[in-house]
């Protein structure tokens, strides 16, 4: 069970592997592109934080299970996908997360990357994964639907940011 957890995940078009420090610029671009309805702690603040330098430190100091997505043909990093333990699902059960640069949306990359992450989660012995999504986020809801996630009864209403839906998949 498990295999080599450090090995990159590979799909037809993509490699998923840890972020490199010199890719902090891509990470910042993702921050700048976020929808205005995303809560402020996940958006660039009025003083421009996090800066590229701060994100470089973040990559260096806090290796993340959210893996950089590299396109095999172009060799560029277009976003991330992976599992996190955010405490949103049931105890010990991870949450799927993904985010891509706008210029590559609608080419099936989020779905392709997520399927590889689900495969590894299964191999690693997980039986159930969670994903949370804002009700207004039609693209992400569609990706989760395509992957086989279903909505649960659980939802959290935020008067400013929308309703957060809790979805689950048995893998
Ligand atoms: C969600 C996101 C990762 C999707 O990435 P992607 O690579 O474009 O996803 P895919 O191409 O694999 O699939 C997108 C699906 O949503 C559909 N879609 C895209 N925009 C849509 C919209 N505005 N309304 C309805 N459906 C939409 C696409 O048609 C496609 O479905 P289809 O295959 O049935 O045609 C991307 O939009 C993103 O980074 N959004 C911002 C970050 C985010 O929301 N992350 C998830 C937080 S829960």
Short mmCIF file of C-alpha atoms and ligand atoms in Angstrom, two decimals:
data_model
loop_
_atom_site.label_atom_id
_atom_site.label_comp_id
_atom_site.label_asym_id
_atom_site.label_seq_id
_atom_site.Cartn_x
_atom_site.Cartn_y
_atom_site.Cartn_z
CA UNK A 1 0.00 0.00 0.00
CA UNK A 2 1.12 3.53 -0.59
CA UNK A 3 4.03 3.28 -2.99
CA UNK A 4 6.47 6.18 -3.10
CA UNK A 5 4.59 9.19 -1.74
CA UNK A 6 7.32 11.54 -2.92
CA UNK A 7 7.14 10.39 -6.53
CA UNK A 8 5.41 12.83 -8.88
CA UNK A 9 1.92 11.93 -9.99
CA UNK A 10 1.74 11.63 -13.74
CA UNK A 11 -1.23 11.85 -16.08
CA UNK A 12 -1.44 12.04 -19.84
CA UNK A 13 -0.70 15.79 -19.90
CA UNK A 14 0.43 16.64 -16.38
CA UNK A 15 2.97 16.11 -13.62
CA UNK A 16 1.98 16.84 -10.03
CA UNK A 17 4.91 17.45 -7.71
CA UNK A 18 5.99 19.81 -4.88
CA UNK A 19 6.24 23.56 -5.56
CA UNK A 20 9.69 24.97 -6.25
CA UNK A 21 10.80 28.25 -4.70
CA UNK A 22 11.27 29.90 -8.09
CA UNK A 23 7.60 29.25 -8.87
CA UNK A 24 6.36 31.68 -6.20
CA UNK A 25 5.42 34.09 -9.02
CA UNK A 26 2.87 31.62 -10.34
CA UNK A 27 1.51 31.14 -6.85
CA UNK A 28 1.09 34.91 -6.52
CA UNK A 29 -0.65 35.10 -9.87
CA UNK A 30 -3.20 32.61 -8.55
CA UNK A 31 -3.74 34.90 -5.54
CA UNK A 32 -4.24 37.97 -7.75
CA UNK A 33 -6.79 36.17 -9.93
CA UNK A 34 -9.10 35.08 -7.11
CA UNK A 35 -12.75 35.97 -7.30
CA UNK A 36 -13.68 39.01 -5.17
CA UNK A 37 -16.12 36.75 -3.29
CA UNK A 38 -13.24 34.65 -1.93
CA UNK A 39 -12.69 35.57 1.76
CA UNK A 40 -10.02 38.25 2.32
CA UNK A 41 -7.49 36.01 4.09
CA UNK A 42 -7.03 34.22 0.74
CA UNK A 43 -6.66 37.40 -1.32
CA UNK A 44 -3.87 39.94 -1.84
CA UNK A 45 -4.36 42.66 0.79
CA UNK A 46 -4.24 46.43 0.34
CA UNK A 47 -0.48 46.46 1.06
CA UNK A 48 0.21 43.80 -1.56
CA UNK A 49 0.74 40.87 0.82
CA UNK A 50 1.59 38.12 0.38
CA UNK A 51 4.43 39.29 -1.82
CA UNK A 52 6.41 36.99 -4.12
CA UNK A 53 9.21 36.99 -1.50
CA UNK A 54 6.78 35.94 1.23
CA UNK A 55 5.44 33.17 -0.95
CA UNK A 56 9.02 32.05 -1.67
CA UNK A 57 9.57 31.73 2.08
CA UNK A 58 6.30 29.88 2.40
CA UNK A 59 7.33 27.31 -0.24
CA UNK A 60 10.76 26.95 1.37
CA UNK A 61 9.57 26.65 4.97
CA UNK A 62 6.24 24.88 4.68
CA UNK A 63 6.18 22.09 2.10
CA UNK A 64 2.57 21.57 1.12
CA UNK A 65 0.51 18.58 0.12
CA UNK A 66 -1.07 20.84 -2.50
CA UNK A 67 1.06 19.86 -5.47
CA UNK A 68 2.14 22.13 -8.31
CA UNK A 69 0.62 21.08 -11.63
CA UNK A 70 3.18 21.13 -14.43
CA UNK A 71 2.23 20.69 -18.07
CA UNK A 72 4.45 18.05 -19.60
CA UNK A 73 4.55 19.62 -23.06
CA UNK A 74 5.09 23.28 -22.12
CA UNK A 75 6.94 22.62 -18.85
CA UNK A 76 5.02 25.45 -17.14
CA UNK A 77 3.22 25.40 -13.80
CA UNK A 78 -0.50 26.18 -14.15
CA UNK A 79 -1.87 25.71 -10.63
CA UNK A 80 -2.12 23.13 -7.89
CA UNK A 81 -4.11 20.13 -6.76
CA UNK A 82 -3.89 17.91 -3.72
CA UNK A 83 -5.26 16.80 -0.39
CA UNK A 84 -5.25 18.86 2.78
CA UNK A 85 -6.31 18.18 6.34
CA UNK A 86 -8.24 21.36 6.93
CA UNK A 87 -10.59 19.91 9.52
CA UNK A 88 -13.56 20.54 7.22
CA UNK A 89 -14.45 16.88 6.69
CA UNK A 90 -14.72 14.07 9.22
CA UNK A 91 -11.73 13.56 11.49
CA UNK A 92 -8.76 12.05 9.68
CA UNK A 93 -10.39 12.42 6.28
CA UNK A 94 -8.69 14.80 3.87
CA UNK A 95 -10.13 17.47 1.63
CA UNK A 96 -9.44 17.84 -2.08
CA UNK A 97 -8.32 21.27 -3.26
CA UNK A 98 -7.48 22.67 -6.70
CA UNK A 99 -6.91 26.01 -8.36
CA UNK A 100 -5.70 26.88 -11.85
CA UNK A 101 -4.58 29.99 -13.68
CA UNK A 102 -7.47 31.51 -15.61
CA UNK A 103 -5.72 31.23 -18.95
CA UNK A 104 -5.85 27.41 -18.80
CA UNK A 105 -9.42 26.99 -17.58
CA UNK A 106 -11.88 24.76 -19.42
CA UNK A 107 -9.34 22.33 -20.85
CA UNK A 108 -10.02 19.52 -18.42
CA UNK A 109 -6.86 20.04 -16.38
CA UNK A 110 -8.53 20.27 -12.95
CA UNK A 111 -10.42 17.04 -13.58
CA UNK A 112 -7.34 15.26 -14.94
CA UNK A 113 -5.17 16.33 -12.00
CA UNK A 114 -7.85 15.47 -9.43
CA UNK A 115 -8.33 11.97 -10.82
CA UNK A 116 -4.63 11.29 -10.22
CA UNK A 117 -4.92 12.62 -6.66
CA UNK A 118 -7.97 10.43 -6.03
CA UNK A 119 -6.10 7.41 -7.37
CA UNK A 120 -3.21 7.96 -5.01
CA UNK A 121 -5.59 8.57 -2.10
CA UNK A 122 -7.21 5.22 -2.81
CA UNK A 123 -3.82 3.51 -3.00
CA UNK A 124 -2.89 5.18 0.28
CA UNK A 125 -5.89 3.56 1.93
CA UNK A 126 -8.35 6.47 2.17
CA UNK A 127 -11.98 5.51 1.73
CA UNK A 128 -13.67 8.88 1.81
CA UNK A 129 -12.64 12.41 0.82
CA UNK A 130 -14.30 15.78 1.27
CA UNK A 131 -14.40 18.95 -0.78
CA UNK A 132 -15.95 22.27 0.12
CA UNK A 133 -17.13 24.69 -2.51
CA UNK A 134 -18.99 28.01 -2.59
CA UNK A 135 -22.46 27.72 -4.07
CA UNK A 136 -21.61 30.39 -6.68
CA UNK A 137 -18.54 28.49 -7.94
CA UNK A 138 -20.15 26.72 -10.93
CA UNK A 139 -16.88 25.53 -12.49
CA UNK A 140 -15.61 23.91 -9.31
CA UNK A 141 -18.99 22.35 -8.59
CA UNK A 142 -18.94 20.87 -12.08
CA UNK A 143 -15.44 19.45 -11.59
CA UNK A 144 -16.52 17.85 -8.30
CA UNK A 145 -19.61 16.45 -9.97
CA UNK A 146 -17.55 14.97 -12.80
CA UNK A 147 -15.24 13.34 -10.22
CA UNK A 148 -18.20 11.76 -8.43
CA UNK A 149 -18.48 13.98 -5.33
CA UNK A 150 -22.00 14.41 -3.99
CA UNK A 151 -23.44 17.14 -1.82
CA UNK A 152 -24.14 16.39 1.83
CA UNK A 153 -26.73 18.04 4.07
CA UNK A 154 -23.97 20.10 5.60
CA UNK A 155 -23.60 23.71 4.49
CA UNK A 156 -22.44 26.93 6.08
CA UNK A 157 -24.10 30.19 5.20
CA UNK A 158 -21.87 33.23 5.20
CA UNK A 159 -23.80 36.46 4.68
CA UNK A 160 -20.91 38.05 2.78
CA UNK A 161 -19.17 35.26 0.87
CA UNK A 162 -22.02 32.89 0.03
CA UNK A 163 -22.96 29.39 1.12
CA UNK A 164 -20.21 26.84 1.56
CA UNK A 165 -21.31 23.38 0.40
CA UNK A 166 -19.74 20.22 1.84
CA UNK A 167 -19.35 17.42 -0.69
CA UNK A 168 -18.04 13.89 -0.26
CA UNK A 169 -16.81 10.95 -2.31
CA UNK A 170 -16.32 7.27 -1.41
CA UNK A 171 -13.27 6.10 -3.33
C1 LIG B 1 -12.48 25.24 -10.63
C2 LIG B 1 -11.30 25.22 -11.59
C3 LIG B 1 -10.09 24.61 -10.87
C4 LIG B 1 -11.69 24.36 -12.79
O1 LIG B 1 -10.53 24.15 -13.59
P1 LIG B 1 -10.65 23.62 -15.09
O2 LIG B 1 -9.33 23.04 -15.47
O3 LIG B 1 -11.21 24.70 -15.94
O4 LIG B 1 -11.73 22.44 -14.92
P2 LIG B 1 -12.13 21.36 -16.02
O5 LIG B 1 -11.81 21.90 -17.38
O6 LIG B 1 -11.55 20.05 -15.62
O7 LIG B 1 -13.70 21.28 -15.84
C5 LIG B 1 -14.48 22.46 -15.73
C6 LIG B 1 -15.94 22.11 -15.93
O8 LIG B 1 -16.73 23.19 -15.46
C7 LIG B 1 -17.47 23.74 -16.56
N1 LIG B 1 -17.52 25.18 -16.32
C8 LIG B 1 -16.52 26.05 -16.38
N2 LIG B 1 -16.95 27.28 -16.10
C9 LIG B 1 -18.26 27.15 -15.82
C10 LIG B 1 -19.26 28.06 -15.46
N3 LIG B 1 -19.00 29.35 -15.27
N4 LIG B 1 -20.51 27.58 -15.25
C11 LIG B 1 -20.78 26.28 -15.40
N5 LIG B 1 -19.84 25.36 -15.74
C12 LIG B 1 -18.60 25.81 -15.95
C13 LIG B 1 -16.72 23.35 -17.78
O9 LIG B 1 -17.55 23.38 -18.93
C14 LIG B 1 -16.28 21.93 -17.40
O10 LIG B 1 -17.34 21.02 -17.45
P3 LIG B 1 -17.55 20.03 -18.74
O11 LIG B 1 -16.33 19.19 -18.82
O12 LIG B 1 -18.77 19.28 -18.40
O13 LIG B 1 -17.70 20.92 -19.94
C15 LIG B 1 -10.95 26.63 -12.05
O14 LIG B 1 -12.10 27.23 -12.58
C16 LIG B 1 -10.38 27.49 -10.95
O15 LIG B 1 -9.18 27.48 -10.69
N6 LIG B 1 -11.24 28.27 -10.25
C17 LIG B 1 -10.79 29.12 -9.17
C18 LIG B 1 -10.33 28.34 -7.98
C19 LIG B 1 -11.39 27.43 -7.42
O16 LIG B 1 -12.57 27.71 -7.55
N7 LIG B 1 -10.94 26.33 -6.82
C20 LIG B 1 -11.81 25.38 -6.23
C21 LIG B 1 -12.24 25.81 -4.86
S1 LIG B 1 -13.44 24.66 -4.23
#
